[in-house]
Coordinates of C-alpha atoms in Angstrom, one line a residue:
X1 CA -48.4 29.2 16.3
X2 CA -50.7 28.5 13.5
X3 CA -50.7 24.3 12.4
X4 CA -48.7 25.2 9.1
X5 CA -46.1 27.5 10.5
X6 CA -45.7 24.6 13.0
X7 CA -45.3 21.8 10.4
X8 CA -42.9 24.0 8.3
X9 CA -41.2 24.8 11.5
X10 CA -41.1 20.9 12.6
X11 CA -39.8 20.7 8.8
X12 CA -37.1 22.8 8.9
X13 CA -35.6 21.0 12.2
X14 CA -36.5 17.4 10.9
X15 CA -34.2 18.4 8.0
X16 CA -31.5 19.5 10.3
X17 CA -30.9 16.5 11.9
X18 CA -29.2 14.5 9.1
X19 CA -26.7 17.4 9.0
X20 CA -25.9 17.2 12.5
X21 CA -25.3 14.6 12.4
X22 CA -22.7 14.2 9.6
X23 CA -21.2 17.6 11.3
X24 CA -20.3 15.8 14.1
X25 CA -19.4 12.8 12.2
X26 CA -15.4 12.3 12.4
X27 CA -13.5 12.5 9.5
X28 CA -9.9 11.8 7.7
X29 CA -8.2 13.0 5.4
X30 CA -6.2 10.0 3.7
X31 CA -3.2 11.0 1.2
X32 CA -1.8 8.2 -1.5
X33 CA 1.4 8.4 -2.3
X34 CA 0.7 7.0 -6.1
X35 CA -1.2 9.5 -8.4
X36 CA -3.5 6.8 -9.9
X37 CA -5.5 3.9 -7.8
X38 CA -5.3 0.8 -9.1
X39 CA -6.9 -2.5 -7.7
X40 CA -3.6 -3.2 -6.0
X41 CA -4.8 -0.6 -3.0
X42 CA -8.5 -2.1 -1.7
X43 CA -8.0 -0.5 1.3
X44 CA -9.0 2.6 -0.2
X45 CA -11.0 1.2 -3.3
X46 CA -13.1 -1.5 -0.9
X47 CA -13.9 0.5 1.6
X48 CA -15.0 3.5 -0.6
X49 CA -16.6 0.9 -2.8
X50 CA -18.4 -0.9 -0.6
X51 CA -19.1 2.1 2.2
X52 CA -16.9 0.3 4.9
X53 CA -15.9 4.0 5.7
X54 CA -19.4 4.8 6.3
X55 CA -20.0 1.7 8.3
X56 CA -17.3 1.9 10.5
X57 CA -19.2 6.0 10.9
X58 CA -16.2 7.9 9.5
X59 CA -15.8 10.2 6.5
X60 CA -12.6 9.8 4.6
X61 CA -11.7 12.5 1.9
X62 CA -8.6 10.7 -0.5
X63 CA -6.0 13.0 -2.0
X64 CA -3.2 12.1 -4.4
X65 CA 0.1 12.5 -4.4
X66 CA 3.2 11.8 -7.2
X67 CA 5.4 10.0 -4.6
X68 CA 5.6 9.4 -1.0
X69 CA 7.7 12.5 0.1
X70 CA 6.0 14.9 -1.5
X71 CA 2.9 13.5 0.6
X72 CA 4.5 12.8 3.3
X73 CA 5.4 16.8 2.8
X74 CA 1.4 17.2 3.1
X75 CA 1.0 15.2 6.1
X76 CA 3.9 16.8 8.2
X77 CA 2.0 20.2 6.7
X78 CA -1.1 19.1 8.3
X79 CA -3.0 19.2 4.6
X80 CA -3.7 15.6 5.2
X81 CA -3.9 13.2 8.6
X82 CA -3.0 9.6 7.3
X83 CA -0.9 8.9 4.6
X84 CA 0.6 5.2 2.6
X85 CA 4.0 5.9 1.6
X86 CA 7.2 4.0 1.7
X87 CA 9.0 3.3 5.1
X88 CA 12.8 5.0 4.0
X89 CA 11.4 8.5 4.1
X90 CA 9.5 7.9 7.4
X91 CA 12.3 7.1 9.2
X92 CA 14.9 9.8 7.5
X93 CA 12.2 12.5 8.6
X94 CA 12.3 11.0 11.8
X95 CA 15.8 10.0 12.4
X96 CA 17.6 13.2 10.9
X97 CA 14.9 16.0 11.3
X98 CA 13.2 15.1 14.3
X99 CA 9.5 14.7 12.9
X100 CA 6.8 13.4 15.3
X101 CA 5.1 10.9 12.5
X102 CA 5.2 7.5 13.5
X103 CA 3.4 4.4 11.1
X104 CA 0.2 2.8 12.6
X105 CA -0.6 0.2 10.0
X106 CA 1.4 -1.9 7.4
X107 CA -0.5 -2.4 4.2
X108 CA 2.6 -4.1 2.9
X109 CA 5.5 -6.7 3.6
X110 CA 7.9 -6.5 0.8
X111 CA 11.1 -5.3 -0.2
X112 CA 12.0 -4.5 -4.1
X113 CA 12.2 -7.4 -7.0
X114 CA 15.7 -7.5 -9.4
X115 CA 14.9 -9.9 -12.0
X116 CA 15.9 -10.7 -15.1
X117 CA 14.9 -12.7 -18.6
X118 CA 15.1 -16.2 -18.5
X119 CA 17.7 -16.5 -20.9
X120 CA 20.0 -13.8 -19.5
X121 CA 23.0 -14.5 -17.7
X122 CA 22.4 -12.7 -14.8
X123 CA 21.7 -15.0 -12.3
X124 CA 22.6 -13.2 -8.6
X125 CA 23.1 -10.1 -8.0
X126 CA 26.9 -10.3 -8.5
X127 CA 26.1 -11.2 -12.3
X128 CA 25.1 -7.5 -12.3
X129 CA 28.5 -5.7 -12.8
X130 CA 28.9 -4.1 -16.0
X131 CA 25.7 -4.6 -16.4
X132 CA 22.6 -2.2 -17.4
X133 CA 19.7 -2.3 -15.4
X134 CA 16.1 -0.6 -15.9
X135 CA 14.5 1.3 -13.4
X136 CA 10.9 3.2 -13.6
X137 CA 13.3 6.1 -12.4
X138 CA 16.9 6.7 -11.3
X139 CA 15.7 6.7 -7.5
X140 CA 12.9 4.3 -7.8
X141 CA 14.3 1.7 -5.0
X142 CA 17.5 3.0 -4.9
X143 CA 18.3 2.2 -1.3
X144 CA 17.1 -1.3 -1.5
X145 CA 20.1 -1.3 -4.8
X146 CA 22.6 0.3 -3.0
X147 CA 21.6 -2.2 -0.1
X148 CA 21.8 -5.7 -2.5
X149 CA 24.9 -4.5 -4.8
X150 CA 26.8 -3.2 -1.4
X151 CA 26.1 -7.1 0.1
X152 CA 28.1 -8.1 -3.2
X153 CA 31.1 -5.8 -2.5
X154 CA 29.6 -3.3 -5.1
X155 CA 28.1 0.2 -5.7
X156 CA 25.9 1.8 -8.1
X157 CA 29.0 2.7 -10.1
X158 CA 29.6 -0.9 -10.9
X159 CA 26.1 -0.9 -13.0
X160 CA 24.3 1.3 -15.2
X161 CA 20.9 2.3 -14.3
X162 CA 18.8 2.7 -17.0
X163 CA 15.5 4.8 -16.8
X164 CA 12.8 2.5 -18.1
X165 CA 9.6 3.6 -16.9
X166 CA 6.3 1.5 -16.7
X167 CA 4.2 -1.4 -18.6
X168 CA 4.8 -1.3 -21.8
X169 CA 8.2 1.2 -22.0
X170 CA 9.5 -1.8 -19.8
X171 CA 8.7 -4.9 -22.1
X172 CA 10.1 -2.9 -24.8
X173 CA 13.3 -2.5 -23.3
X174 CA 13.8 -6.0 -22.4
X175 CA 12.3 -7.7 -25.7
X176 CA 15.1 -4.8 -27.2
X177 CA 17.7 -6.3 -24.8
X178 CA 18.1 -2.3 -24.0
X179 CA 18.6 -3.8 -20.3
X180 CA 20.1 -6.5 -19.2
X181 CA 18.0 -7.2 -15.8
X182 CA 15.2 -4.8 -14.2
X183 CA 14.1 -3.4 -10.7
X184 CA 10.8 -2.8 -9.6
X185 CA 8.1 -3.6 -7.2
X186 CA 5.9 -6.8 -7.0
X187 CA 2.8 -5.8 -8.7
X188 CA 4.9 -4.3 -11.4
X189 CA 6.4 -7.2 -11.7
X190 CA 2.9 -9.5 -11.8
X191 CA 2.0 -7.4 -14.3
X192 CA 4.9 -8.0 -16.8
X193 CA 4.5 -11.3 -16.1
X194 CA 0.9 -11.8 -17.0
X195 CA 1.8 -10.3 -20.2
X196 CA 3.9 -13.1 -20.9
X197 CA 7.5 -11.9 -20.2
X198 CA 9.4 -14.6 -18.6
X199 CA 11.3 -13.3 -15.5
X200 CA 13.5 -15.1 -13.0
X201 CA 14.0 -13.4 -9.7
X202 CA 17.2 -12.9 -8.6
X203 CA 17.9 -14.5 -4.7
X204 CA 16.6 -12.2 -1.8
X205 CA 19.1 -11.2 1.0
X206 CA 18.2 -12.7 4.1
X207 CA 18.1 -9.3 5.8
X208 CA 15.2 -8.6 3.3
X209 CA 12.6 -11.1 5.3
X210 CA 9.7 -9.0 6.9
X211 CA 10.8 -5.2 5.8
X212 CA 7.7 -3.0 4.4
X213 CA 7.0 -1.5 1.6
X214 CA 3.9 0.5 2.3
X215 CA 2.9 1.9 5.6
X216 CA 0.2 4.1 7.1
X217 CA 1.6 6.9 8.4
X218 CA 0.3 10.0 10.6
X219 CA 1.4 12.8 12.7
X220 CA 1.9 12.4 17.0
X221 CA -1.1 15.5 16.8
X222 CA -3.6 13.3 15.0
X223 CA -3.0 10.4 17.2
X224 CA -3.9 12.7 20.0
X225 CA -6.7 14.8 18.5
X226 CA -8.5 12.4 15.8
X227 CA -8.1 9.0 17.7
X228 CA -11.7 8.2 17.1
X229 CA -11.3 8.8 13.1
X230 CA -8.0 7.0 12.7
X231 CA -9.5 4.0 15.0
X232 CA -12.8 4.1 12.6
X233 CA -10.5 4.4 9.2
X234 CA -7.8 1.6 10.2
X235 CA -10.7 -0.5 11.0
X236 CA -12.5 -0.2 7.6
X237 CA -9.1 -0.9 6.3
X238 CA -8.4 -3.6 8.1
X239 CA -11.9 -5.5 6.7
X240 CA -10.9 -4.7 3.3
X241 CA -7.8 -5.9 3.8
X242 CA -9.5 -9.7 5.1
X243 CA -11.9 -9.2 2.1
X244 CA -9.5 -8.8 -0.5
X245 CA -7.9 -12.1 0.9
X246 CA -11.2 -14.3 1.2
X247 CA -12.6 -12.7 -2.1
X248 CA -10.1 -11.2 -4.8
X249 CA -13.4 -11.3 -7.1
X250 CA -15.2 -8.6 -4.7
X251 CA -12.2 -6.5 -4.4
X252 CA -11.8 -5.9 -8.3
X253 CA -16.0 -5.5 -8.5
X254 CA -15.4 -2.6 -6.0
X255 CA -12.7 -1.4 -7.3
X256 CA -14.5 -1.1 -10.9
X257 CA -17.8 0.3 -8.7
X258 CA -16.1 3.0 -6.8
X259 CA -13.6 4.0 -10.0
X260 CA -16.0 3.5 -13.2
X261 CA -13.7 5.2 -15.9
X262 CA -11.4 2.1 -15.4
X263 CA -14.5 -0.3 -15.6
X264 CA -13.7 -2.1 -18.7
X265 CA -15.9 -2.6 -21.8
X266 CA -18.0 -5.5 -22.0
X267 CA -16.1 -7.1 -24.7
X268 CA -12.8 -6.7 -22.8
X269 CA -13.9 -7.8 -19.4
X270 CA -13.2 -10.8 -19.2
X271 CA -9.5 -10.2 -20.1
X272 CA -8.9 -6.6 -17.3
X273 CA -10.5 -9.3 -14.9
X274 CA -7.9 -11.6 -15.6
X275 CA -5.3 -9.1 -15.6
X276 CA -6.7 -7.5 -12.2
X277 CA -6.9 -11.0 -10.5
X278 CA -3.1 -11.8 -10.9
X279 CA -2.2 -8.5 -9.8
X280 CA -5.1 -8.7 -6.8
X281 CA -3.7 -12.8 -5.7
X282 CA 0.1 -11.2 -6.4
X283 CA -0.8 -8.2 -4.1
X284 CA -2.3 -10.6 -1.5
X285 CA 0.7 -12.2 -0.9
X286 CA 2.7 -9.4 0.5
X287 CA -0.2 -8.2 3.0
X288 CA 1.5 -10.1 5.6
X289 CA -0.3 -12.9 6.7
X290 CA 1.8 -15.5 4.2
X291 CA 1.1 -18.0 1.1
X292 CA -2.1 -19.5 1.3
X293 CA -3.3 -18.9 4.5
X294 CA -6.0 -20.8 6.2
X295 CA -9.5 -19.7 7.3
X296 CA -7.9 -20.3 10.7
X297 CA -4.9 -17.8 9.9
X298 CA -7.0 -15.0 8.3
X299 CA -9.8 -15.4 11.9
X300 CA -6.5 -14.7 13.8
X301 CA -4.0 -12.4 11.7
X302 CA -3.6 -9.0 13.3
X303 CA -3.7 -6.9 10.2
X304 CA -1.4 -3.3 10.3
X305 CA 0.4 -4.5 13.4
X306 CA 4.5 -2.7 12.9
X307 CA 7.2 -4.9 14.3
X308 CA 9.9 -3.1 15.9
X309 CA 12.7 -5.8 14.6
X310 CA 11.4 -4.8 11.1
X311 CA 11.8 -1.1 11.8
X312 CA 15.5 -1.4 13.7
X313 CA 16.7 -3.7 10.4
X314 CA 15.3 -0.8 8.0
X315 CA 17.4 1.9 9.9
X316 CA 20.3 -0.4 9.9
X317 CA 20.1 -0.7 6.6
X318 CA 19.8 3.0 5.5
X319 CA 22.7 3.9 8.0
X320 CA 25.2 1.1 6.3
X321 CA 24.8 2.5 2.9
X322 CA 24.7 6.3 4.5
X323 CA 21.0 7.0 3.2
X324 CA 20.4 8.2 6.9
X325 CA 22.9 10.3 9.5
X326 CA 21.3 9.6 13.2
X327 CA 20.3 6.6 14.6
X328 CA 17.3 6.2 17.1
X329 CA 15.2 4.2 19.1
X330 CA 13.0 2.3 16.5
X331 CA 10.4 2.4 18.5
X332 CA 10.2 6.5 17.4
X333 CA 9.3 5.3 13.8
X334 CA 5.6 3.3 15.3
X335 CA 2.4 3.3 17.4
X336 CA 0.7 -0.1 17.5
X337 CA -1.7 1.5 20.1
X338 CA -4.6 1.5 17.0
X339 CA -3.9 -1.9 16.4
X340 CA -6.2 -3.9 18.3
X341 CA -9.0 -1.6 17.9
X342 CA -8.5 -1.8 14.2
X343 CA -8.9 -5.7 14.4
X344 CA -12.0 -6.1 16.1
X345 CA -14.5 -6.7 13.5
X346 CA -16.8 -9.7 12.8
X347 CA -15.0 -11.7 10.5
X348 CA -17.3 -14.1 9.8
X349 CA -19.4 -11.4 8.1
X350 CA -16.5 -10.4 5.8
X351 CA -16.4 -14.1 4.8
X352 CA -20.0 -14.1 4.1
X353 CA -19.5 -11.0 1.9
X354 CA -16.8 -12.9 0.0
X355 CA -19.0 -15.8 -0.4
X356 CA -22.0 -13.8 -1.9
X357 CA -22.6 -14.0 -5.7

């Protein structure tokens, strides 16, 4: 072989390596149950953002959904491997049609908000009868309702649901007094708030303490066949998830890096940043770990980790107000086996990439 077919040859392989190497790369393909990211989901904006995915040596393809069954309709379809959805449709696919998913990380420890205007007379949720209540839709959190008016001796019939939509269709209806009190979710309701409406939350029911709202969800054939991926993935989540804790700053810088069109104009930066840090600090305090938490909390908080007590109240829950027809072991509706994997990261290093400027 002559010197230049040898260097073209040499070429040819040098450029092949790279390509190998990404073809035997593992990969994931996450589904959202929410059409549009916002900087509420920095496990998926940070880590895309700030190449956690590609750190962790994992390559993570995002679709979106409209709601969390029709994605959970992809994942059981095996169009997607890991999907965040709401809990309630996890466990009625499991409990009444037998489908091997199970959750593997929580990305959120909440239930729905009722609130109402400060000057309303609405006060608990008893105050609701005969009363109208906005919704974004007519099924938007309408387990957790038929839950919190059933604890009151009441049903949906006592109450009229009003659709109300979102941001600003919402502040219209209650400066119009269309509604009476409202139900929604907490960074909806962070985000009314910030633009000045005065809400007053309605009490919580003591079984409310520690359900989800959002969970990571996948199918019993990628926990068997794509281990590697989902251990990779759930521990780039996991950082972000510490990040946006130790640094709400970086989380909305790579949220605006990875998602430019919502990067705001100079002239109005200041104000989205404002806007996105109350919804970021509001977000933070549902991850799980509590108010506040110490640098000592956040070195030991297992992130993801499902509780089965959490999962057996939800079920009980759904069966009392006949949302679901079978009950099961709870233990069918979760795999913690990804959990400790997940966790082990260096922390320190995600505090020192909060504390840069």
């Amino acid at each position: 072989m002559d010197r230049r077919r040898f260097i073209q040859t040499l070429g040819a392989a040098t450029a092949a390596w790279p390509m190998l190497g990404r073809a035997q790369q593992p990969s994931l393909r996450v589904g959202m149950a929410n059409a549009n990211m916002t900087v509420t989901y920095p496990y998926i904006s940070s880590t895309l953002g700030l190449g956690m995915f590609k750190e962790e040596g994992v390559d993570v393809e995002v679709v979106h959904g409209q709601n969390s069954n029709q994605i959970l309709g992809l994942l059981v379809g095996g169009a997607v491997d890991l999907v965040f959805c709401n809990p309630e449709p996890v466990i009625q696919l499991v409990a009444d049609r037998g489908a091997s998913i199970k959750s593997v990380f929580v990305v959120q420890v909440s239930q729905y908000i009722l609130t109402a205007p400060e000057e309303s007379p609405v006060r608990t949720v008893k105050d609701l009868k005969g009363k109208r209540l906005g919704m974004a839709s007519p099924q938007s959190g309408i387990d957790y309702l038929k839950a919190r008016l059933m604890d009151e001796g009441m049903s949906v019939d006592d109450i009229e649901i009003v659709p109300t939509g979102f941001a600003g269709q919402v502040i219209a209806a209650l400066q119009q007094k269309r509604v009476d009190a409202i139900l929604y979710w907490s960074d909806a309701i962070a985000q009314f708030r910030y633009a000045g409406v005065k809400l007053r939350d309605l009490p919580k029911a003591d079984w409310e303490k520690g359900l989800y709202q959002y969970v990571g969800t996948t199918t019993q054939q990628v926990i068997d066949t794509k281990a590697d991926a989902l251990t990779r993935t759930l521990r780039a989540m996991a950082r972000a998830q510490l990040l946006t804790l130790v640094s709400p700053e970086r989380t909305i810088e790579a949220f605006w890096k990875q998602y430019p069109d919502q990067t705001p104009k100079p002239d109005q930066r200041q104000v989205a940043f404002e806007q996105n840090m109350a919804r970021v600090k509001q977000q933070n305090t549902i991850i799980g770990v509590g108010t506040n938490p110490s640098r000592e909390d956040l070195m030991k908080f297992r992130f993801g980790a499902n509780d089965a007590s959490a999962w057996a109240r939800m079920q009980e829950n759904m069966l009392r107000i006949g949302s679901l027809k079978n009950k099961v072991d709870p233990s069918k509706f979760y795999d913690n086996r990804f959990i400790d994997a997940a966790n082990k990261f260096d922390r320190q290093k995600v505090f020192q990439l909060g504390a840069k400027k």
